[in-house]
């Protein structure tokens, strides 16, 4: 039993039509709660023309990428160091674990007090969200470097620098690519949380104004922009990952 | 001279070395944590206390919240939301994941949506959910559910899809019917994946719980954070953050241990 390509297309067209029907049905039953798709598009255009939506999205993307690059800048050397040196791994391990269980949304009120409601706090939260998978993947990649390759370098009296450059780093590439993909997705999540909780500037500000006056169509449009941001950026890095990684290191 | 009577017992020496190694490991971790705490204290001593509290005042805030803000009962109510939402996510996620793994039509239909929602920032949906569902218990449960369900579904699906072909073939060549294979081959192989999904899912559920409470004003732990934030007493924000961190660590490790208990044949899966 395999699904053919034509069946797949038919299935998706039918399902999309079904979802659209459900949407219009809900709009018909709860006209105030669920806006119709055209209303959402109107609200989106209004936000683009009058409320600086494009600028807010650009600011958001800027914060996401600033946090992401900062995370790469810290996470790559940190993960590599932890993977190569057991003592370093032990020393930083509690902090990585703490990072994993920290509820950043609960921390945002404190971060607002320390860093204000502007660019800084967004970059910082994006950084903390993205640095975790990048570090963990670099660590994982360094630790799974095939033992026999390491031994070959050692037996030819290769230096650690040589070992890292010719064996460990090439082995790391697919791990790092996956770390980047996860990292950008998490950076978007961090941004969304900050936008929602800061709620006076940027996308969060636009969202709050529309939701305060119970204009659902404007809330829907911003929510869609935010969700799409996460899906598109992750998809983009997935493409990069597939283009860069033409071998499967987990098989090595 | 046989090995047993040899003067130098290699086995014992290496076990002593191993113990020494793990002992230094503990020492390094403790020192590293101490360094972090001392750095915090030093920085805090240069800043105003209401803004950047030292560890003592965070603990004092914690005690005050226990006494006067019913912190533990707030935590209890928060955890009820968490439990209901997580349980629903587990039931729906595991069933949908397994169904998707077994049926190719369902897989072709749902996989793109579940993958998209898995990477999408679910938190963005909260404003809509609040406007539609109001600031109610059900809305918060639904937020917890949404945060956890896609992770759980994807891992359960992954486990079904990675069942080794040779095992399936053995079962088939002995004439096992579909139901028997699902019950005795696929599900046992899937269980470690399901546990991994539940472990990651409970962490996400906890984050959904706390952000739900922060955005829907005045419920449980979120309300306590908001009260102290409005008084500009950051110590009270941090004390709740630490409490939630501890709860998170306990829950994640609890799921892990439970998994190891229930499925002794294979406990760890990276998903």
Short mmCIF file of C-alpha atoms in Angstrom, two decimals:
data_model
loop_
_atom_site.label_atom_id
_atom_site.label_comp_id
_atom_site.label_asym_id
_atom_site.label_seq_id
_atom_site.Cartn_x
_atom_site.Cartn_y
_atom_site.Cartn_z
CA UNK A 1 0.00 0.00 0.00
CA UNK A 2 1.74 3.13 -1.17
CA UNK A 3 0.23 6.50 -1.71
CA UNK A 4 0.77 7.71 -5.26
CA UNK A 5 1.61 11.29 -6.07
CA UNK A 6 -1.80 11.94 -7.58
CA UNK A 7 -3.57 10.54 -4.56
CA UNK A 8 -1.44 12.76 -2.36
CA UNK A 9 -2.34 15.91 -4.29
CA UNK A 10 -6.03 15.00 -4.28
CA UNK A 11 -5.88 14.28 -0.57
CA UNK A 12 -4.32 17.64 0.21
CA UNK A 13 -6.63 19.64 -2.02
CA UNK A 14 -9.62 17.94 -0.42
CA UNK A 15 -8.28 18.49 3.09
CA UNK A 16 -7.46 22.16 2.42
CA UNK A 17 -10.98 22.66 1.06
CA UNK A 18 -12.34 20.94 4.16
CA UNK A 19 -10.34 23.23 6.47
CA UNK A 20 -11.51 26.30 4.57
CA UNK A 21 -15.12 25.11 4.93
CA UNK A 22 -14.61 24.64 8.67
CA UNK A 23 -13.18 28.16 8.87
CA UNK A 24 -16.15 29.71 7.03
CA UNK A 25 -18.50 27.56 9.08
CA UNK A 26 -17.01 28.84 12.32
CA UNK A 27 -17.14 32.39 10.96
CA UNK A 28 -20.83 31.88 10.20
CA UNK A 29 -21.61 30.57 13.70
CA UNK A 30 -19.33 32.93 15.66
CA UNK A 31 -19.04 36.08 13.51
CA UNK A 32 -17.35 38.05 16.31
CA UNK A 33 -15.01 35.26 17.44
CA UNK A 34 -13.72 33.97 14.13
CA UNK A 35 -13.16 36.44 11.29
CA UNK A 36 -13.50 35.33 7.67
CA UNK A 37 -10.29 35.00 5.60
CA UNK A 38 -10.92 38.20 3.54
CA UNK A 39 -11.30 40.21 6.77
CA UNK A 40 -7.95 38.89 7.97
CA UNK A 41 -6.31 39.92 4.71
CA UNK A 42 -7.88 43.40 4.98
CA UNK A 43 -6.53 43.73 8.50
CA UNK A 44 -3.11 42.64 7.30
CA UNK A 45 -3.11 45.29 4.55
CA UNK A 46 -4.23 47.94 7.03
CA UNK A 47 -1.42 46.96 9.38
CA UNK A 48 1.11 47.14 6.56
CA UNK A 49 -0.09 50.57 5.42
CA UNK A 50 -0.81 52.34 8.69
CA UNK A 51 0.81 50.52 11.57
CA UNK A 52 4.31 49.77 10.33
CA UNK A 53 3.90 45.99 10.23
CA UNK A 54 6.71 45.59 7.72
CA UNK A 55 9.07 47.62 9.89
CA UNK A 56 8.06 45.59 12.96
CA UNK A 57 8.69 42.33 11.09
CA UNK A 58 12.07 43.63 9.92
CA UNK A 59 12.97 44.58 13.51
CA UNK A 60 11.88 41.14 14.69
CA UNK A 61 13.95 39.38 12.02
CA UNK A 62 16.91 41.57 12.90
CA UNK A 63 16.63 40.55 16.56
CA UNK A 64 16.19 36.88 15.63
CA UNK A 65 19.31 36.84 13.47
CA UNK A 66 21.37 38.90 15.91
CA UNK A 67 20.48 36.46 18.69
CA UNK A 68 21.06 33.49 16.41
CA UNK A 69 24.53 34.62 15.28
CA UNK A 70 25.49 35.44 18.83
CA UNK A 71 24.36 31.94 19.79
CA UNK A 72 26.45 30.40 17.00
CA UNK A 73 29.40 32.53 18.05
CA UNK A 74 29.17 31.23 21.63
CA UNK A 75 27.68 27.78 21.06
CA UNK A 76 30.11 26.47 18.44
CA UNK A 77 33.33 26.94 20.46
CA UNK A 78 31.60 26.01 23.71
CA UNK A 79 30.15 22.79 22.33
CA UNK A 80 33.46 21.88 20.71
CA UNK A 81 35.38 22.53 23.90
CA UNK A 82 32.90 20.45 25.92
CA UNK A 83 33.13 17.63 23.41
CA UNK A 84 36.91 17.55 23.43
CA UNK A 85 37.60 18.12 27.09
CA UNK A 86 35.82 16.10 29.75
CA UNK A 87 36.48 18.59 32.53
CA UNK A 88 35.00 21.40 30.45
CA UNK A 89 32.00 19.20 29.78
CA UNK A 90 31.50 18.57 33.48
CA UNK A 91 31.93 22.25 34.35
CA UNK A 92 29.40 23.60 31.83
CA UNK A 93 26.93 20.72 31.96
CA UNK A 94 24.92 22.06 34.95
CA UNK A 95 24.47 25.40 33.16
CA UNK A 96 23.26 23.75 29.96
CA UNK A 97 20.78 21.71 31.98
CA UNK A 98 19.62 24.83 33.79
CA UNK A 99 19.17 26.57 30.44
CA UNK A 100 17.00 23.69 29.27
CA UNK A 101 14.56 23.88 32.20
CA UNK A 102 14.49 27.67 32.58
CA UNK A 103 10.99 29.03 31.92
CA UNK A 104 12.04 32.10 29.94
CA UNK A 105 8.52 33.47 29.76
CA UNK A 106 8.54 33.73 33.56
CA UNK A 107 11.96 35.36 33.41
CA UNK A 108 10.90 38.02 30.89
CA UNK A 109 9.49 40.36 33.59
CA UNK A 110 12.93 40.39 35.23
CA UNK A 111 14.65 40.82 31.86
CA UNK A 112 12.40 43.81 31.10
CA UNK A 113 13.56 45.43 34.34
CA UNK A 114 17.20 44.82 33.41
CA UNK A 115 17.25 45.44 29.67
CA UNK A 116 14.16 47.50 28.86
CA UNK A 117 11.55 46.76 26.23
CA UNK A 118 13.54 47.36 23.04
CA UNK A 119 16.02 45.55 20.87
CA UNK A 120 18.33 44.26 23.63
CA UNK A 121 15.81 42.06 25.41
CA UNK A 122 14.67 40.49 22.13
CA UNK A 123 18.23 39.64 21.09
CA UNK A 124 19.01 38.25 24.51
CA UNK A 125 16.00 35.92 24.66
CA UNK A 126 16.59 34.76 21.07
CA UNK A 127 20.21 34.10 22.02
CA UNK A 128 19.29 31.99 25.05
CA UNK A 129 16.75 30.02 23.03
CA UNK A 130 19.12 29.34 20.12
CA UNK A 131 22.33 28.65 22.01
CA UNK A 132 21.05 25.42 23.58
CA UNK A 133 20.59 23.22 20.48
CA UNK A 134 23.71 24.64 18.79
CA UNK A 135 25.89 23.82 21.81
CA UNK A 136 24.33 20.41 22.40
CA UNK A 137 24.73 19.40 18.75
CA UNK A 138 28.37 20.53 18.61
CA UNK A 139 29.01 18.55 21.80
CA UNK A 140 27.25 15.49 20.41
CA UNK A 141 29.16 15.75 17.12
CA UNK A 142 32.56 16.04 18.79
CA UNK A 143 31.82 13.10 21.08
CA UNK A 144 30.74 10.81 18.25
CA UNK A 145 33.88 11.38 16.17
CA UNK A 146 34.95 7.87 15.07
CA UNK A 147 37.63 6.57 17.42
CA UNK A 148 39.68 4.93 14.66
CA UNK A 149 40.07 8.22 12.76
CA UNK A 150 41.26 9.92 15.92
CA UNK A 151 43.75 7.14 16.43
CA UNK A 152 45.12 7.46 12.89
CA UNK A 153 45.85 11.16 13.47
CA UNK A 154 47.40 10.40 16.84
CA UNK A 155 49.60 7.60 15.49
CA UNK A 156 50.95 9.95 12.83
CA UNK A 157 51.74 12.32 15.67
CA UNK A 158 49.15 14.88 14.57
CA UNK A 159 48.58 17.83 16.88
CA UNK A 160 45.22 18.53 18.54
CA UNK A 161 44.81 21.48 16.16
CA UNK A 162 45.31 19.11 13.25
CA UNK A 163 42.92 16.58 14.75
CA UNK A 164 40.18 19.17 15.18
CA UNK A 165 40.70 20.66 11.74
CA UNK A 166 40.86 17.47 9.68
CA UNK A 167 38.76 14.99 11.64
CA UNK A 168 36.47 16.54 14.24
CA UNK A 169 35.20 19.59 12.34
CA UNK A 170 34.28 17.72 9.13
CA UNK A 171 32.47 15.20 11.30
CA UNK A 172 30.66 18.07 13.03
CA UNK A 173 29.14 19.60 9.87
CA UNK A 174 25.85 17.67 9.78
CA UNK A 175 25.43 18.03 13.56
CA UNK A 176 26.00 21.76 13.34
CA UNK A 177 23.60 22.09 10.39
CA UNK A 178 20.90 20.35 12.44
CA UNK A 179 21.78 22.55 15.42
CA UNK A 180 21.32 25.66 13.26
CA UNK A 181 17.93 24.44 12.05
CA UNK A 182 16.72 23.77 15.58
CA UNK A 183 18.36 26.98 16.80
CA UNK A 184 16.60 29.30 14.36
CA UNK A 185 13.25 27.68 15.18
CA UNK A 186 13.85 28.24 18.87
CA UNK A 187 15.03 31.81 18.26
CA UNK A 188 11.66 32.55 16.65
CA UNK A 189 9.90 31.01 19.65
CA UNK A 190 11.95 33.21 21.95
CA UNK A 191 11.05 36.27 19.92
CA UNK A 192 7.34 35.42 19.99
CA UNK A 193 7.35 35.03 23.76
CA UNK A 194 9.13 38.36 24.15
CA UNK A 195 6.75 40.11 21.75
CA UNK A 196 3.74 38.76 23.64
CA UNK A 197 5.04 39.69 27.08
CA UNK A 198 6.65 43.04 26.25
CA UNK A 199 3.45 43.97 24.38
CA UNK A 200 4.08 47.70 24.01
CA UNK A 201 6.58 47.79 21.17
CA UNK A 202 7.01 46.00 17.84
CA UNK A 203 4.76 43.17 16.72
CA UNK A 204 3.58 42.61 20.28
CA UNK A 205 2.41 46.23 20.40
CA UNK A 206 0.36 45.88 17.19
CA UNK A 207 -1.11 42.61 18.50
CA UNK A 208 -2.04 44.13 21.86
CA UNK A 209 -3.77 47.15 20.31
CA UNK A 210 -6.01 44.97 18.12
CA UNK A 211 -6.79 42.47 20.85
CA UNK A 212 -7.60 45.24 23.35
CA UNK A 213 -10.41 46.39 21.05
CA UNK A 214 -11.47 42.76 20.40
CA UNK A 215 -10.77 43.06 16.67
CA UNK A 216 -10.06 39.42 15.97
CA UNK A 217 -9.04 39.88 12.33
CA UNK A 218 -6.04 41.98 13.34
CA UNK A 219 -5.02 39.43 15.96
CA UNK A 220 -5.32 36.59 13.45
CA UNK A 221 -3.14 38.39 10.90
CA UNK A 222 -0.26 39.07 13.33
CA UNK A 223 -0.49 35.52 14.72
CA UNK A 224 -0.21 34.17 11.19
CA UNK A 225 2.81 36.35 10.46
CA UNK A 226 4.52 35.05 13.62
CA UNK A 227 3.72 31.39 12.94
CA UNK A 228 4.85 31.70 9.32
CA UNK A 229 8.11 33.25 10.45
CA UNK A 230 8.94 30.10 12.42
CA UNK A 231 7.86 27.71 9.67
CA UNK A 232 9.62 29.57 6.84
CA UNK A 233 12.92 30.17 8.64
CA UNK A 234 13.13 26.54 9.81
CA UNK A 235 12.26 25.35 6.29
CA UNK A 236 14.97 27.59 4.84
CA UNK A 237 17.65 26.17 7.13
CA UNK A 238 16.37 22.67 6.41
CA UNK A 239 17.13 23.37 2.74
CA UNK A 240 20.59 24.64 3.63
CA UNK A 241 21.13 21.53 5.73
CA UNK A 242 20.17 19.22 2.87
CA UNK A 243 22.38 21.14 0.43
CA UNK A 244 25.44 21.18 2.68
CA UNK A 245 25.19 17.69 4.10
CA UNK A 246 25.45 15.17 1.29
CA UNK A 247 26.77 12.45 3.52
CA UNK A 248 25.30 10.91 6.62
CA UNK A 249 27.71 11.20 9.49
CA UNK A 250 25.59 9.09 11.80
CA UNK A 251 26.53 6.13 9.57
CA UNK A 252 30.26 6.68 9.96
CA UNK B 1 51.26 -17.26 38.97
CA UNK B 2 47.70 -17.03 37.88
CA UNK B 3 45.82 -13.81 37.31
CA UNK B 4 43.67 -14.26 40.41
CA UNK B 5 46.71 -14.27 42.70
CA UNK B 6 48.64 -11.61 40.89
CA UNK B 7 49.99 -8.89 43.13
CA UNK B 8 48.46 -6.08 41.21
CA UNK B 9 44.74 -6.58 40.77
CA UNK B 10 44.09 -4.76 37.50
CA UNK B 11 40.34 -4.89 37.93
CA UNK B 12 40.42 -3.30 41.35
CA UNK B 13 42.90 -0.62 40.30
CA UNK B 14 40.75 0.40 37.36
CA UNK B 15 37.64 0.47 39.55
CA UNK B 16 39.46 2.71 42.03
CA UNK B 17 40.57 4.92 39.15
CA UNK B 18 37.01 5.03 37.85
CA UNK B 19 35.73 6.08 41.27
CA UNK B 20 38.42 8.74 41.53
CA UNK B 21 37.45 10.01 38.11
CA UNK B 22 33.79 10.29 39.03
CA UNK B 23 34.75 11.92 42.34
CA UNK B 24 36.77 14.61 40.54
CA UNK B 25 33.80 14.98 38.21
CA UNK B 26 31.52 15.81 41.13
CA UNK B 27 34.11 18.21 42.53
CA UNK B 28 34.38 20.02 39.19
CA UNK B 29 30.60 20.35 38.91
CA UNK B 30 30.25 21.67 42.46
CA UNK B 31 33.10 24.16 41.94
CA UNK B 32 31.60 25.31 38.66
CA UNK B 33 28.20 25.90 40.26
CA UNK B 34 29.82 27.69 43.21
CA UNK B 35 31.71 29.95 40.78
CA UNK B 36 28.41 30.85 39.12
CA UNK B 37 26.69 31.62 42.42
CA UNK B 38 29.62 33.72 43.66
CA UNK B 39 29.64 35.65 40.37
CA UNK B 40 25.92 36.31 40.87
CA UNK B 41 26.49 37.54 44.45
CA UNK B 42 29.37 39.80 43.42
CA UNK B 43 27.38 41.35 40.60
CA UNK B 44 24.33 41.73 42.84
CA UNK B 45 26.39 43.61 45.43
CA UNK B 46 27.09 46.35 42.85
CA UNK B 47 23.45 46.80 41.88
CA UNK B 48 20.37 48.06 43.73
CA UNK B 49 18.70 45.19 45.57
CA UNK B 50 15.16 45.64 44.22
CA UNK B 51 16.53 45.46 40.67
CA UNK B 52 19.15 42.72 40.88
CA UNK B 53 18.58 40.78 44.10
CA UNK B 54 21.21 38.62 45.77
CA UNK B 55 20.56 34.97 46.56
CA UNK B 56 19.50 35.74 50.13
CA UNK B 57 16.72 38.05 49.09
CA UNK B 58 15.50 35.61 46.44
CA UNK B 59 15.18 33.00 49.19
CA UNK B 60 13.50 35.54 51.46
CA UNK B 61 11.02 36.33 48.67
CA UNK B 62 10.35 32.62 48.31
CA UNK B 63 9.57 32.33 52.05
CA UNK B 64 7.34 35.41 51.94
CA UNK B 65 5.45 33.96 48.97
CA UNK B 66 4.96 30.70 50.87
CA UNK B 67 3.54 32.58 53.86
CA UNK B 68 1.50 35.36 52.30
CA UNK B 69 0.87 34.51 48.68
CA UNK B 70 -0.10 30.81 49.02
CA UNK B 71 2.73 29.85 46.69
CA UNK B 72 2.30 26.12 47.19
CA UNK B 73 -1.43 26.12 46.54
CA UNK B 74 -0.81 28.26 43.43
CA UNK B 75 1.75 25.69 42.34
CA UNK B 76 -0.77 22.93 43.01
CA UNK B 77 -3.41 24.62 40.86
CA UNK B 78 -0.85 25.22 38.13
CA UNK B 79 0.13 21.56 38.20
CA UNK B 80 -3.50 20.46 37.84
CA UNK B 81 -3.69 22.48 34.60
CA UNK B 82 -0.43 20.88 33.54
CA UNK B 83 -1.57 17.35 34.38
CA UNK B 84 -4.88 17.59 32.51
CA UNK B 85 -3.34 19.22 29.43
CA UNK B 86 -0.39 16.83 29.36
CA UNK B 87 -2.57 13.75 29.78
CA UNK B 88 -4.79 14.84 26.89
CA UNK B 89 -1.71 15.56 24.79
CA UNK B 90 -0.29 12.12 25.62
CA UNK B 91 -3.48 10.29 24.66
CA UNK B 92 -4.07 12.24 21.45
CA UNK B 93 -0.39 12.49 20.50
CA UNK B 94 0.41 8.80 20.95
CA UNK B 95 -2.74 7.63 19.13
CA UNK B 96 -2.31 10.05 16.22
CA UNK B 97 1.42 9.27 15.99
CA UNK B 98 0.87 5.50 15.89
CA UNK B 99 -2.06 5.79 13.47
CA UNK B 100 0.08 7.96 11.19
CA UNK B 101 2.89 5.42 11.32
CA UNK B 102 0.56 2.54 10.42
CA UNK B 103 -1.58 4.16 7.73
CA UNK B 104 0.08 5.77 4.75
CA UNK B 105 -2.92 7.86 3.75
CA UNK B 106 -3.11 9.36 7.20
CA UNK B 107 0.65 9.89 7.09
CA UNK B 108 0.53 11.71 3.75
CA UNK B 109 -2.35 13.85 4.99
CA UNK B 110 -1.25 14.84 8.48
CA UNK B 111 2.56 14.75 8.38
CA UNK B 112 3.06 18.19 6.73
CA UNK B 113 0.66 19.85 9.17
CA UNK B 114 2.12 18.24 12.27
CA UNK B 115 5.67 19.04 11.17
CA UNK B 116 4.74 22.67 10.47
CA UNK B 117 2.99 23.08 13.82
CA UNK B 118 5.89 21.34 15.55
CA UNK B 119 8.32 24.05 14.43
CA UNK B 120 5.85 26.93 14.55
CA UNK B 121 5.84 29.14 17.66
CA UNK B 122 2.70 27.86 19.39
CA UNK B 123 2.85 30.75 21.87
CA UNK B 124 1.69 33.06 19.07
CA UNK B 125 -1.72 31.36 19.17
CA UNK B 126 -2.32 32.32 22.80
CA UNK B 127 -3.84 35.79 22.09
CA UNK B 128 -6.40 34.14 19.80
CA UNK B 129 -7.15 31.43 22.34
CA UNK B 130 -7.67 34.00 25.08
CA UNK B 131 -10.07 36.04 22.96
CA UNK B 132 -12.02 32.96 21.87
CA UNK B 133 -11.95 30.90 25.07
CA UNK B 134 -11.73 33.63 27.69
CA UNK B 135 -9.43 33.57 30.71
CA UNK B 136 -10.59 30.12 31.83
CA UNK B 137 -9.13 26.87 33.09
CA UNK B 138 -10.07 25.21 29.79
CA UNK B 139 -8.11 27.77 27.78
CA UNK B 140 -4.99 27.15 29.88
CA UNK B 141 -5.39 23.38 29.57
CA UNK B 142 -5.69 23.77 25.80
CA UNK B 143 -2.48 25.84 25.69
CA UNK B 144 -0.62 23.13 27.63
CA UNK B 145 -2.09 20.54 25.27
CA UNK B 146 -0.94 22.41 22.15
CA UNK B 147 2.58 22.89 23.50
CA UNK B 148 3.08 19.16 24.13
CA UNK B 149 0.99 17.27 21.59
CA UNK B 150 3.08 17.70 18.42
CA UNK B 151 6.31 16.60 20.05
CA UNK B 152 4.60 13.47 21.42
CA UNK B 153 2.91 12.65 18.10
CA UNK B 154 6.11 13.04 16.08
CA UNK B 155 8.11 10.77 18.38
CA UNK B 156 5.43 8.06 18.51
CA UNK B 157 5.26 8.20 14.70
CA UNK B 158 9.06 7.99 14.43
CA UNK B 159 9.12 4.85 16.58
CA UNK B 160 6.60 3.05 14.37
CA UNK B 161 8.45 4.01 11.19
CA UNK B 162 11.84 2.80 12.48
CA UNK B 163 10.69 -0.73 13.37
CA UNK B 164 13.42 -2.95 11.85
CA UNK B 165 12.29 -4.67 8.64
CA UNK B 166 13.93 -8.00 9.52
CA UNK B 167 11.88 -8.29 12.71
CA UNK B 168 8.70 -7.51 10.82
CA UNK B 169 9.62 -10.14 8.24
CA UNK B 170 10.22 -12.81 10.87
CA UNK B 171 6.78 -12.11 12.33
CA UNK B 172 5.18 -12.23 8.88
CA UNK B 173 6.95 -15.43 7.85
CA UNK B 174 5.53 -17.12 10.95
CA UNK B 175 2.09 -16.11 9.77
CA UNK B 176 1.40 -13.37 12.29
CA UNK B 177 -1.59 -11.24 11.40
CA UNK B 178 -1.51 -7.42 11.31
CA UNK B 179 -2.94 -6.94 14.80
CA UNK B 180 -0.43 -9.39 16.31
CA UNK B 181 2.46 -7.55 14.63
CA UNK B 182 1.25 -4.17 15.87
CA UNK B 183 0.81 -5.45 19.41
CA UNK B 184 3.93 -7.56 19.77
CA UNK B 185 6.46 -6.01 17.39
CA UNK B 186 5.65 -2.42 16.54
CA UNK B 187 4.34 -1.14 19.88
CA UNK B 188 7.21 -2.62 21.94
CA UNK B 189 9.67 -1.00 19.53
CA UNK B 190 7.75 2.26 19.70
CA UNK B 191 7.61 2.48 23.52
CA UNK B 192 11.08 3.99 24.07
CA UNK B 193 10.26 6.61 21.42
CA UNK B 194 6.96 7.35 23.14
CA UNK B 195 8.77 7.79 26.45
CA UNK B 196 11.26 10.15 24.79
CA UNK B 197 8.34 12.12 23.38
CA UNK B 198 6.65 12.29 26.76
CA UNK B 199 9.89 13.43 28.40
CA UNK B 200 10.36 16.26 25.89
CA UNK B 201 6.62 16.91 25.92
CA UNK B 202 6.38 17.47 29.67
CA UNK B 203 9.11 20.12 29.44
CA UNK B 204 7.18 21.89 26.71
CA UNK B 205 3.90 21.49 28.59
CA UNK B 206 5.40 23.22 31.61
CA UNK B 207 6.48 26.15 29.44
CA UNK B 208 3.00 26.34 27.95
CA UNK B 209 1.51 26.32 31.44
CA UNK B 210 3.60 29.21 32.71
CA UNK B 211 3.25 31.39 29.61
CA UNK B 212 -0.49 30.77 29.61
CA UNK B 213 -0.70 31.95 33.19
CA UNK B 214 1.40 35.02 32.49
CA UNK B 215 -0.68 36.15 29.53
CA UNK B 216 -4.03 35.32 31.11
CA UNK B 217 -3.75 37.73 34.00
CA UNK B 218 -4.07 36.60 37.54
CA UNK B 219 -3.97 32.89 37.58
CA UNK B 220 -1.81 30.84 39.91
CA UNK B 221 1.97 31.18 39.59
CA UNK B 222 1.66 33.69 36.75
CA UNK B 223 -0.38 35.96 39.02
CA UNK B 224 2.29 35.87 41.72
CA UNK B 225 4.94 36.82 39.17
CA UNK B 226 2.81 39.70 37.91
CA UNK B 227 2.12 41.00 41.45
CA UNK B 228 5.81 41.14 42.36
CA UNK B 229 6.74 42.53 38.96
CA UNK B 230 4.27 45.37 39.40
CA UNK B 231 5.77 46.15 42.82
CA UNK B 232 9.14 46.17 41.07
CA UNK B 233 10.46 43.43 43.37
CA UNK B 234 12.46 41.29 40.98
CA UNK B 235 13.42 38.85 43.75
CA UNK B 236 9.86 37.53 43.72
CA UNK B 237 9.99 36.96 39.97
CA UNK B 238 13.24 35.03 40.24
CA UNK B 239 12.06 32.89 43.15
CA UNK B 240 9.13 31.61 41.06
CA UNK B 241 11.47 31.05 38.09
CA UNK B 242 13.74 28.90 40.27
CA UNK B 243 10.74 27.00 41.64
CA UNK B 244 9.50 26.24 38.10
CA UNK B 245 13.02 25.18 37.09
CA UNK B 246 13.15 22.68 39.94
CA UNK B 247 9.67 21.38 39.13
CA UNK B 248 10.73 21.01 35.49
CA UNK B 249 13.86 19.06 36.36
CA UNK B 250 11.87 16.76 38.66
CA UNK B 251 9.13 16.13 36.08
CA UNK B 252 11.53 15.48 33.19
CA UNK B 253 13.63 13.07 35.25
CA UNK B 254 10.46 11.50 36.66
CA UNK B 255 9.23 10.63 33.16
CA UNK B 256 12.70 9.31 32.34
CA UNK B 257 12.81 7.05 35.42
CA UNK B 258 9.26 5.87 34.86
CA UNK B 259 10.24 4.96 31.31
CA UNK B 260 13.26 3.01 32.51
CA UNK B 261 11.02 1.13 34.93
CA UNK B 262 8.32 0.31 32.41
CA UNK B 263 10.58 -0.66 29.54
CA UNK B 264 13.72 -2.27 30.92
CA UNK B 265 14.83 -3.58 27.53
CA UNK B 266 15.76 -0.24 26.05
CA UNK B 267 15.56 3.02 27.91
CA UNK B 268 17.24 5.85 26.00
CA UNK B 269 16.27 7.05 22.59
CA UNK B 270 17.38 10.34 21.12
CA UNK B 271 14.43 11.85 19.45
#
